[in-house]
mmCIF file of C-alpha atoms in Angstrom:
data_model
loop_
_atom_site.group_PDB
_atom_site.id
_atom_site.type_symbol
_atom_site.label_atom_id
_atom_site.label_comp_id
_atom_site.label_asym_id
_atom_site.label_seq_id
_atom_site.Cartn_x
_atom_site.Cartn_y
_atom_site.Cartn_z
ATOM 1 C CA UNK A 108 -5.071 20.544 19.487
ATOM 2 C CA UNK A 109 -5.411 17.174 21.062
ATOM 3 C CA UNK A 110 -2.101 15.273 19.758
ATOM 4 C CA UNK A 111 -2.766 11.549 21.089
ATOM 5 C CA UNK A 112 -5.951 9.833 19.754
ATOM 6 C CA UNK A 113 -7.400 6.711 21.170
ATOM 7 C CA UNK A 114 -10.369 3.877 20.564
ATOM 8 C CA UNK A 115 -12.053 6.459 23.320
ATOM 9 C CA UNK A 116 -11.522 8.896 21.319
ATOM 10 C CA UNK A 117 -13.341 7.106 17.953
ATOM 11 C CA UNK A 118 -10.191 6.108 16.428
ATOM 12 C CA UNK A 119 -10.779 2.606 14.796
ATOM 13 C CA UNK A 120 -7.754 0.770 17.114
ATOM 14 C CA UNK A 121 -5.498 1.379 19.128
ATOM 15 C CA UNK A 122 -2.465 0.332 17.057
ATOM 16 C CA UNK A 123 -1.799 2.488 14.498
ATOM 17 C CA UNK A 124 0.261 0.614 11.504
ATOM 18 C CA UNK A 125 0.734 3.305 8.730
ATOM 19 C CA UNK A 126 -0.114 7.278 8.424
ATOM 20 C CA UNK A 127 -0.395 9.389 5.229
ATOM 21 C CA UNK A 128 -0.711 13.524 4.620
ATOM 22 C CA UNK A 129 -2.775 13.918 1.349
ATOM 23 C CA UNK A 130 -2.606 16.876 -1.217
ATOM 24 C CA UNK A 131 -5.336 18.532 0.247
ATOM 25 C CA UNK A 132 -4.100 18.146 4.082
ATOM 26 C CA UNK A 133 -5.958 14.871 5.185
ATOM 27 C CA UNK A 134 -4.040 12.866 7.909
ATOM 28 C CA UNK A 135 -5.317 8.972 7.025
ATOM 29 C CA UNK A 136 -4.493 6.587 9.624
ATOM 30 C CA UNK A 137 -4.448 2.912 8.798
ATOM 31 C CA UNK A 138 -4.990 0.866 12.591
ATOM 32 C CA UNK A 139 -5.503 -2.708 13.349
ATOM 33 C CA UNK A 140 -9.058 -2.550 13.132
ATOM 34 C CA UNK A 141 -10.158 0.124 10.108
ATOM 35 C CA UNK A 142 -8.871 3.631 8.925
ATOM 36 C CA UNK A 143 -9.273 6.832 9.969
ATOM 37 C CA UNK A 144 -9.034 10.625 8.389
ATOM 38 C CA UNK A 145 -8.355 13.812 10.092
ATOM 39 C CA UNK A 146 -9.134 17.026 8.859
ATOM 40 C CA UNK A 147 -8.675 19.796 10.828
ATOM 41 C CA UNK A 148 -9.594 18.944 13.991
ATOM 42 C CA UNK A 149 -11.724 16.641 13.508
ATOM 43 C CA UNK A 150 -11.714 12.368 13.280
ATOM 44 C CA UNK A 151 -13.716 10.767 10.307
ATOM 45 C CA UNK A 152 -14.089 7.105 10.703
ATOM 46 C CA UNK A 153 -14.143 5.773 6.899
ATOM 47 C CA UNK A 154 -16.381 2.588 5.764
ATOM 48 C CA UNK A 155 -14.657 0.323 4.451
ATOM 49 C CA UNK A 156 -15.869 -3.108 3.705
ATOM 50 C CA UNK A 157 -16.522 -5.741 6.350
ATOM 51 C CA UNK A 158 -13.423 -7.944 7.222
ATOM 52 C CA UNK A 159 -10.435 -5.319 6.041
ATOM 53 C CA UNK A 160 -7.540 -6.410 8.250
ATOM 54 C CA UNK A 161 -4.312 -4.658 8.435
ATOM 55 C CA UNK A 162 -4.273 -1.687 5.559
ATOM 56 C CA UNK A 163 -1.914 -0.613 3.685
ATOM 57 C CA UNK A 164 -2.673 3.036 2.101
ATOM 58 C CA UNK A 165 -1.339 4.997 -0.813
ATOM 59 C CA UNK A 166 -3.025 8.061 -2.192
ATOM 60 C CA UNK A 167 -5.073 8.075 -5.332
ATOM 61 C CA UNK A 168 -5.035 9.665 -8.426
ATOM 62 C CA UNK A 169 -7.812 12.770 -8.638
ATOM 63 C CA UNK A 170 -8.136 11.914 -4.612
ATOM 64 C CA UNK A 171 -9.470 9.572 -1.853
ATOM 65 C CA UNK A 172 -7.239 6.733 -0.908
ATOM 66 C CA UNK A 173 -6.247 2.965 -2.144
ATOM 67 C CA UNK A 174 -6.532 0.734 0.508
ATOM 68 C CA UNK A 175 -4.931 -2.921 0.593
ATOM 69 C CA UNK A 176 -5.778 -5.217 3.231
ATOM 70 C CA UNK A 177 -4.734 -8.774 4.291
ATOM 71 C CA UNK A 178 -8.137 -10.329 4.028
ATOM 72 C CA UNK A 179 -10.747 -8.651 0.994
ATOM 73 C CA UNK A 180 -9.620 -7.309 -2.152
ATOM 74 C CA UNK A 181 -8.081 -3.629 -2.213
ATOM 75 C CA UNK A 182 -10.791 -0.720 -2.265
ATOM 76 C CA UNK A 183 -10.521 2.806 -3.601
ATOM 77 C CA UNK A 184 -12.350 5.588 -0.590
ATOM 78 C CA UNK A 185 -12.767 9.023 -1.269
ATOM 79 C CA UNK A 186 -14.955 11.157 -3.447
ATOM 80 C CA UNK A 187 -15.583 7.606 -5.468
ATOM 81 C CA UNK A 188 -14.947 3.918 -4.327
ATOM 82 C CA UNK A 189 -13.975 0.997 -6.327
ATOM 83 C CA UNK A 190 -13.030 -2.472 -5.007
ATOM 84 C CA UNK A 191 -10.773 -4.013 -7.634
ATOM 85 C CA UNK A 192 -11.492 -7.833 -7.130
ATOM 86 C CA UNK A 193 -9.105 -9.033 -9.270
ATOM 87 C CA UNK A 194 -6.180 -8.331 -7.213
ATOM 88 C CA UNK A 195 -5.286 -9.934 -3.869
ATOM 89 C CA UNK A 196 -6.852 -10.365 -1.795
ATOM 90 C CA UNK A 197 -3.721 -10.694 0.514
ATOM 91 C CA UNK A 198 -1.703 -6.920 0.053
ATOM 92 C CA UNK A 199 0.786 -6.391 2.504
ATOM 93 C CA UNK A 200 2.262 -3.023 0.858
ATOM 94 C CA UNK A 201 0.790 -0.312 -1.189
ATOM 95 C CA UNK A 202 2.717 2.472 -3.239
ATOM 96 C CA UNK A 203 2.131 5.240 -5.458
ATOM 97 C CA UNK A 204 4.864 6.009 -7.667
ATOM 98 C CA UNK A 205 6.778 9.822 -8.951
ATOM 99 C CA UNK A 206 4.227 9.065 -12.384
ATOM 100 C CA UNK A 207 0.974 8.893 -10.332
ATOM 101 C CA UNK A 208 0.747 4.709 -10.867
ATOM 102 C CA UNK A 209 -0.521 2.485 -7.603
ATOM 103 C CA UNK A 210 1.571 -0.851 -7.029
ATOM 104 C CA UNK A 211 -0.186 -2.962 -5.114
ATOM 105 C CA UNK A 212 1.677 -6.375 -3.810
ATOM 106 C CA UNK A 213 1.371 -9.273 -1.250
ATOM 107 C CA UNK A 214 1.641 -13.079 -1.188
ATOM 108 C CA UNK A 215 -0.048 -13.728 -4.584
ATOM 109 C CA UNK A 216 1.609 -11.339 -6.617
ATOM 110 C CA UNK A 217 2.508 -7.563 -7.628
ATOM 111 C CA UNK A 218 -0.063 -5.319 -9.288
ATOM 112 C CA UNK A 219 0.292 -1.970 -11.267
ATOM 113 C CA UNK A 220 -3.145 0.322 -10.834
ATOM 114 C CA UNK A 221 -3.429 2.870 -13.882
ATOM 115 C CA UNK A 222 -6.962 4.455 -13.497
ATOM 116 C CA UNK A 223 -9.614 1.941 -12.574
ATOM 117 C CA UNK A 224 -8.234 -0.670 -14.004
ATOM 118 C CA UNK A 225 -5.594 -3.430 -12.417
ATOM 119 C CA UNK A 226 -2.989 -4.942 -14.568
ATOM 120 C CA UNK A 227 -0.636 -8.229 -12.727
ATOM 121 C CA UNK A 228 3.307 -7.198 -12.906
ATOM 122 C CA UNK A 229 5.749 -10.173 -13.740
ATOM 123 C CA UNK A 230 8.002 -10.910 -11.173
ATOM 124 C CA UNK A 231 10.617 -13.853 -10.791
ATOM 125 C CA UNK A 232 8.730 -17.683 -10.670
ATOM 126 C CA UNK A 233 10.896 -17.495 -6.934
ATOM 127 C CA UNK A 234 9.093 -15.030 -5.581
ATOM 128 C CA UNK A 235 5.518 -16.759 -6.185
ATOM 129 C CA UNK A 236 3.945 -16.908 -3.450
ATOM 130 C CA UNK A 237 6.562 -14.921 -0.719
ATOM 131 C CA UNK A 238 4.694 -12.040 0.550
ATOM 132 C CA UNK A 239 5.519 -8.539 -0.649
ATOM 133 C CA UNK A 240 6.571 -6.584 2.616
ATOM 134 C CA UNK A 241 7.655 -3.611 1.252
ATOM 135 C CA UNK A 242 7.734 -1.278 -1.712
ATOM 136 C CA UNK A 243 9.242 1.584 -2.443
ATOM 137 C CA UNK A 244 10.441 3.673 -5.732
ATOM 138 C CA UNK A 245 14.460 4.060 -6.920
ATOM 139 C CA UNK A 246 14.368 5.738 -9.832
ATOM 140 C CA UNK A 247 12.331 6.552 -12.738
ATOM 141 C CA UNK A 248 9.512 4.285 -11.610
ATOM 142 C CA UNK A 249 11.641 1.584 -10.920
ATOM 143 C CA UNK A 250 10.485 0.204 -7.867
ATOM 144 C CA UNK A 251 12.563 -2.152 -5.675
ATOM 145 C CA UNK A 252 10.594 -4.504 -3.174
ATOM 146 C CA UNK A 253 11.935 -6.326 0.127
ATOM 147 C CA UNK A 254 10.494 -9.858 0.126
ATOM 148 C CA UNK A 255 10.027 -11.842 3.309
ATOM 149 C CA UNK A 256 12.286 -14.618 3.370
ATOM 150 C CA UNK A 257 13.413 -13.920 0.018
ATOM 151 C CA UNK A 258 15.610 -10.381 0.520
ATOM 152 C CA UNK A 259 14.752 -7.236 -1.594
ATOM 153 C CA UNK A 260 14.770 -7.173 -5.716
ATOM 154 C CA UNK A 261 14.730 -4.298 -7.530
ATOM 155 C CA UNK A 262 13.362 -3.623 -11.228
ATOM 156 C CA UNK A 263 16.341 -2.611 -14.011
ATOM 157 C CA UNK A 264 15.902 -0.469 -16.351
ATOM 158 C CA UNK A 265 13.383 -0.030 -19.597
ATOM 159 C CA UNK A 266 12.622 -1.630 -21.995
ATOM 160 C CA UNK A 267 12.940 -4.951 -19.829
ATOM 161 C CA UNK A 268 11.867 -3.976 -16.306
ATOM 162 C CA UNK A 269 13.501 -7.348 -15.446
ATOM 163 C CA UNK A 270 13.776 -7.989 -11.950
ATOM 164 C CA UNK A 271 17.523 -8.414 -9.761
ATOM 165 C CA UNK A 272 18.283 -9.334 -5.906
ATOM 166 C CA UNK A 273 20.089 -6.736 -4.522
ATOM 167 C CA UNK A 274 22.099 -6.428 -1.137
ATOM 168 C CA UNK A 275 20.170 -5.753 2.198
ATOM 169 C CA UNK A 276 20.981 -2.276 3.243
ATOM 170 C CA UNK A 277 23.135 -2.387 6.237
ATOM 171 C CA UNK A 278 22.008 -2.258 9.513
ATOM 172 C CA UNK A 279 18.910 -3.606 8.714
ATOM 173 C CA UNK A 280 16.660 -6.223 11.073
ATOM 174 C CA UNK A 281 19.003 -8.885 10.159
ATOM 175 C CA UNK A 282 22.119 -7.221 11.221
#
């Protein structure tokens, strides 16, 4: 099987920014310009709305994919779409959780997806409006995120959820 895939080969760009293996053995490939799925041997371009720039993917509940983007709100592909306009439109990181919940965050904010329906996370008033680079889960569904310009938080535990700054890892960029 052919292991490097190119525009001439009907991949959507030729930078390829984040890959994902689904339950039922999907590779999805977020590039510059669009997302792709392979199954088997084949390349499936996937519509996506007009003006999606730089995707972020997670995998959804009961299937298909979210899909955050830079420019239009995030949209649900797959077996059913959805395009939640009430969050973003500016996601720089998307993450599904050990308890099957999508976080969704960028520059305007943080987002927890539970079915079809978005609900905005509270974060610290000094984080407003520094994009969300990262995400990623610590324990329990506490989720810690690394903030550009503003270092990485990370949630405490239940009831409160409140949020903490925690120490860069070391040997990170800023090293």
């Amino acid at each position: 099987p052919k292991s490097r895939f190119t525009r001439a080969d009907g991949l959507s760009g030729n930078a390829v920014l984040a890959e994902f293996e689904d339950r039922e053995g999907n590779i999805w490939v977020s590039t510059s310009d669009g997302i792709d799925r392979f199954r088997a041997d084949k390349l499936t371009r996937v519509t996506l709305p007009h003006d999606l720039l730089y995707p972020s993917l997670a995998a959804a509940p009961g299937g298909g994919m979210w899909v955050g983007s830079t420019a239009v709100p995030p949209v649900r592909v797959g077996s059913s779409s959805l395009q939640l306009s009430s969050v973003g439109p500016r996601i720089t990181s998307v993450l599904r959780d050990s308890r099957g919940n999508v976080w969704m965050g960028g520059a305007l904010g943080l987002w927890k997806i539970v079915g079809n329906e978005a609900q905005r996370a509270q974060v610290p008033a000094e984080l407003l409006g520094a994009p969300i680079q990262a995400l990623t889960e610590v324990a329990e569904g506490r989720l810690r995120m690394a903030i550009v310009r503003r270092g990485q938080w990370e949630q405490g535990p239940p009831p409160g959820y409140e949020w903490y700054s925690v120490p860069e890892p070391s040997g990170g960029p800023d090293a």
